[in-house]
Amino acid sequence: MNKNYYAILMAGGVGSRFWPISTQDFPKQFHDMLGTGDTLIQKTFHRLADLIPKENIFILTNERYNDLVLEQLPEVEQRQVVLEPAMRNTAPCILYASLKIQKENPDAVMIVAPSDHWIEDEKTFSKNVQQAFDYCENNDALMTLGIQPTFPNTGYGYIEFDKSSAEAIKTVNQFREKPDYETAKSFISQGNFLWNAGIFMWSAKSVIKAFQNNQPELFKLFESGIPVYNTEFENEFIKENYPNAENVSVDYAIMEKSANVHVIAAEFDWNDLGTWGSLYDKLDKDESGNAVVNARTLAEDASGNMIRTKKDKIVVIDGLQDYIVVDKEEVLLIFPKSKEQDIKMTLQQVKDKFGEQYG
């Protein structure tokens, strides 16, 4: 294991499109969404630990999830849990964690990875990350892993790369926002567009320089804490200063503004597990195309459904096609898969009508 290898595992999101399983108090990364026996954060941690020393994996999360992280990842010490006292998008927390890591090890190279993605071929994932690390150790580069599009998805941002190069590592021309369907089709037909998976690799030196050049105010705010990072006074500094950080994504803050951005087209299967439908796509199905987690089902004239309950609950379904059926204690969701993007809005209506405790 290379002691200069580090990871920042992003675990602060709420995952509201997976309601009612995912809630503010217990978001999706801490659930066994796939019914495998491991939660999403556990699967991601162990995937990263194939390449990176466990003590060098930092978990970035909201302070309310500190105990959940330590409970689910017993290998992790408190020093590795980097807590946000306020929700400020991805740029502030990545800069903060990068400065902490650089102070600990000026030669660090790191991966920033979401805690809730599904990756099947973990050996190939490690191979692609190793490629990026080798490049980042020797070059001033901001790297990302892009996913080969399989259909014109309008739910992802896209990365446009320079297709004149035959190398595996391509120069990024520009990042594109989530497109409409026709634009997504044209991206795919051009052949030099990848889905933006939000997985980044860089040296501590390069990413901090990028923040310094492109986000001077944000950099100044967190630079002033360097003397106290990794000491007993860090927490006090962060509580006082973190809420003053601008709410900005790392894509917008540095990736879209930098000239030294490169991409590797990932060779592994990937899914962002952003919705019940994306989870359905990845699960085994019964003979009628129903995906079932935990439940025991009796299904008649029922197909294409996503069904999740507590362990061994009996679910009887008749005459239901392409629905999400999720049972969780005092909430039962029966919702058409075709409207899954509206679950976020429905959750707000439930909270308005019945109270915040249901979200």
mmCIF file with all atom_site columns, C-alpha atoms in Angstrom, residues 22 24 30 34 38 52 68 81 86 91 96 100 115 148 175 200 205 210 213 221 230 248 271 277 311 315 326 341 344:
data_model
loop_
_atom_site.group_PDB
_atom_site.id
_atom_site.type_symbol
_atom_site.label_atom_id
_atom_site.label_alt_id
_atom_site.label_comp_id
_atom_site.label_asym_id
_atom_site.label_entity_id
_atom_site.label_seq_id
_atom_site.pdbx_PDB_ins_code
_atom_site.Cartn_x
_atom_site.Cartn_y
_atom_site.Cartn_z
_atom_site.occupancy
_atom_site.B_iso_or_equiv
_atom_site.pdbx_formal_charge
_atom_site.auth_seq_id
_atom_site.auth_comp_id
_atom_site.auth_asym_id
_atom_site.auth_atom_id
_atom_site.pdbx_PDB_model_num
ATOM 1  C CA . SER A 1 22  ? -33.611 7.486  2.916   1.00 0.00 ? 22  SER A CA 1
ATOM 2  C CA . GLN A 1 24  ? -32.491 13.283 6.787   1.00 0.00 ? 24  GLN A CA 1
ATOM 3  C CA . PHE A 1 30  ? -26.076 4.127  5.493   1.00 0.00 ? 30  PHE A CA 1
ATOM 4  C CA . LEU A 1 34  ? -29.056 -3.696 -2.645  1.00 0.00 ? 34  LEU A CA 1
ATOM 5  C CA . ASP A 1 38  ? -23.362 -4.257 3.285   1.00 0.00 ? 38  ASP A CA 1
ATOM 6  C CA . ILE A 1 52  ? -5.585  3.005  -0.307  1.00 0.00 ? 52  ILE A CA 1
ATOM 7  C CA . LEU A 1 68  ? -23.489 6.531  12.013  1.00 0.00 ? 68  LEU A CA 1
ATOM 8  C CA . VAL A 1 81  ? -14.292 11.748 9.956   1.00 0.00 ? 81  VAL A CA 1
ATOM 9  C CA . ALA A 1 86  ? -23.472 23.375 7.590   1.00 0.00 ? 86  ALA A CA 1
ATOM 10 C CA . ALA A 1 91  ? -16.286 22.690 -3.063  1.00 0.00 ? 91  ALA A CA 1
ATOM 11 C CA . TYR A 1 96  ? -11.135 21.753 3.751   1.00 0.00 ? 96  TYR A CA 1
ATOM 12 C CA . LYS A 1 100 ? -6.008  18.719 6.216   1.00 0.00 ? 100 LYS A CA 1
ATOM 13 C CA . SER A 1 115 ? -20.239 6.987  -0.984  1.00 0.00 ? 115 SER A CA 1
ATOM 14 C CA . GLN A 1 148 ? -19.225 5.789  -21.398 1.00 0.00 ? 148 GLN A CA 1
ATOM 15 C CA . PHE A 1 175 ? -18.087 20.314 -18.904 1.00 0.00 ? 175 PHE A CA 1
ATOM 16 C CA . PHE A 1 200 ? -12.021 13.044 -9.085  1.00 0.00 ? 200 PHE A CA 1
ATOM 17 C CA . LYS A 1 205 ? -0.730  20.279 -4.296  1.00 0.00 ? 205 LYS A CA 1
ATOM 18 C CA . ALA A 1 210 ? -6.629  25.248 -8.363  1.00 0.00 ? 210 ALA A CA 1
ATOM 19 C CA . ASN A 1 213 ? -6.268  30.451 -8.506  1.00 0.00 ? 213 ASN A CA 1
ATOM 20 C CA . LEU A 1 221 ? -11.239 31.415 4.388   1.00 0.00 ? 221 LEU A CA 1
ATOM 21 C CA . ASN A 1 230 ? -5.325  18.209 12.726  1.00 0.00 ? 230 ASN A CA 1
ATOM 22 C CA . VAL A 1 248 ? -20.682 26.072 -4.622  1.00 0.00 ? 248 VAL A CA 1
ATOM 23 C CA . ASN A 1 271 ? -24.609 3.422  -11.664 1.00 0.00 ? 271 ASN A CA 1
ATOM 24 C CA . GLY A 1 277 ? -35.559 3.204  -10.945 1.00 0.00 ? 277 GLY A CA 1
ATOM 25 C CA . LYS A 1 311 ? -36.742 -8.497 6.141   1.00 0.00 ? 311 LYS A CA 1
ATOM 26 C CA . VAL A 1 315 ? -46.160 -8.729 0.017   1.00 0.00 ? 315 VAL A CA 1
ATOM 27 C CA . VAL A 1 326 ? -41.638 0.641  -0.464  1.00 0.00 ? 326 VAL A CA 1
ATOM 28 C CA . GLN A 1 341 ? -38.352 12.201 -10.186 1.00 0.00 ? 341 GLN A CA 1
ATOM 29 C CA . LYS A 1 344 ? -38.629 14.665 -3.847  1.00 0.00 ? 344 LYS A CA 1
#
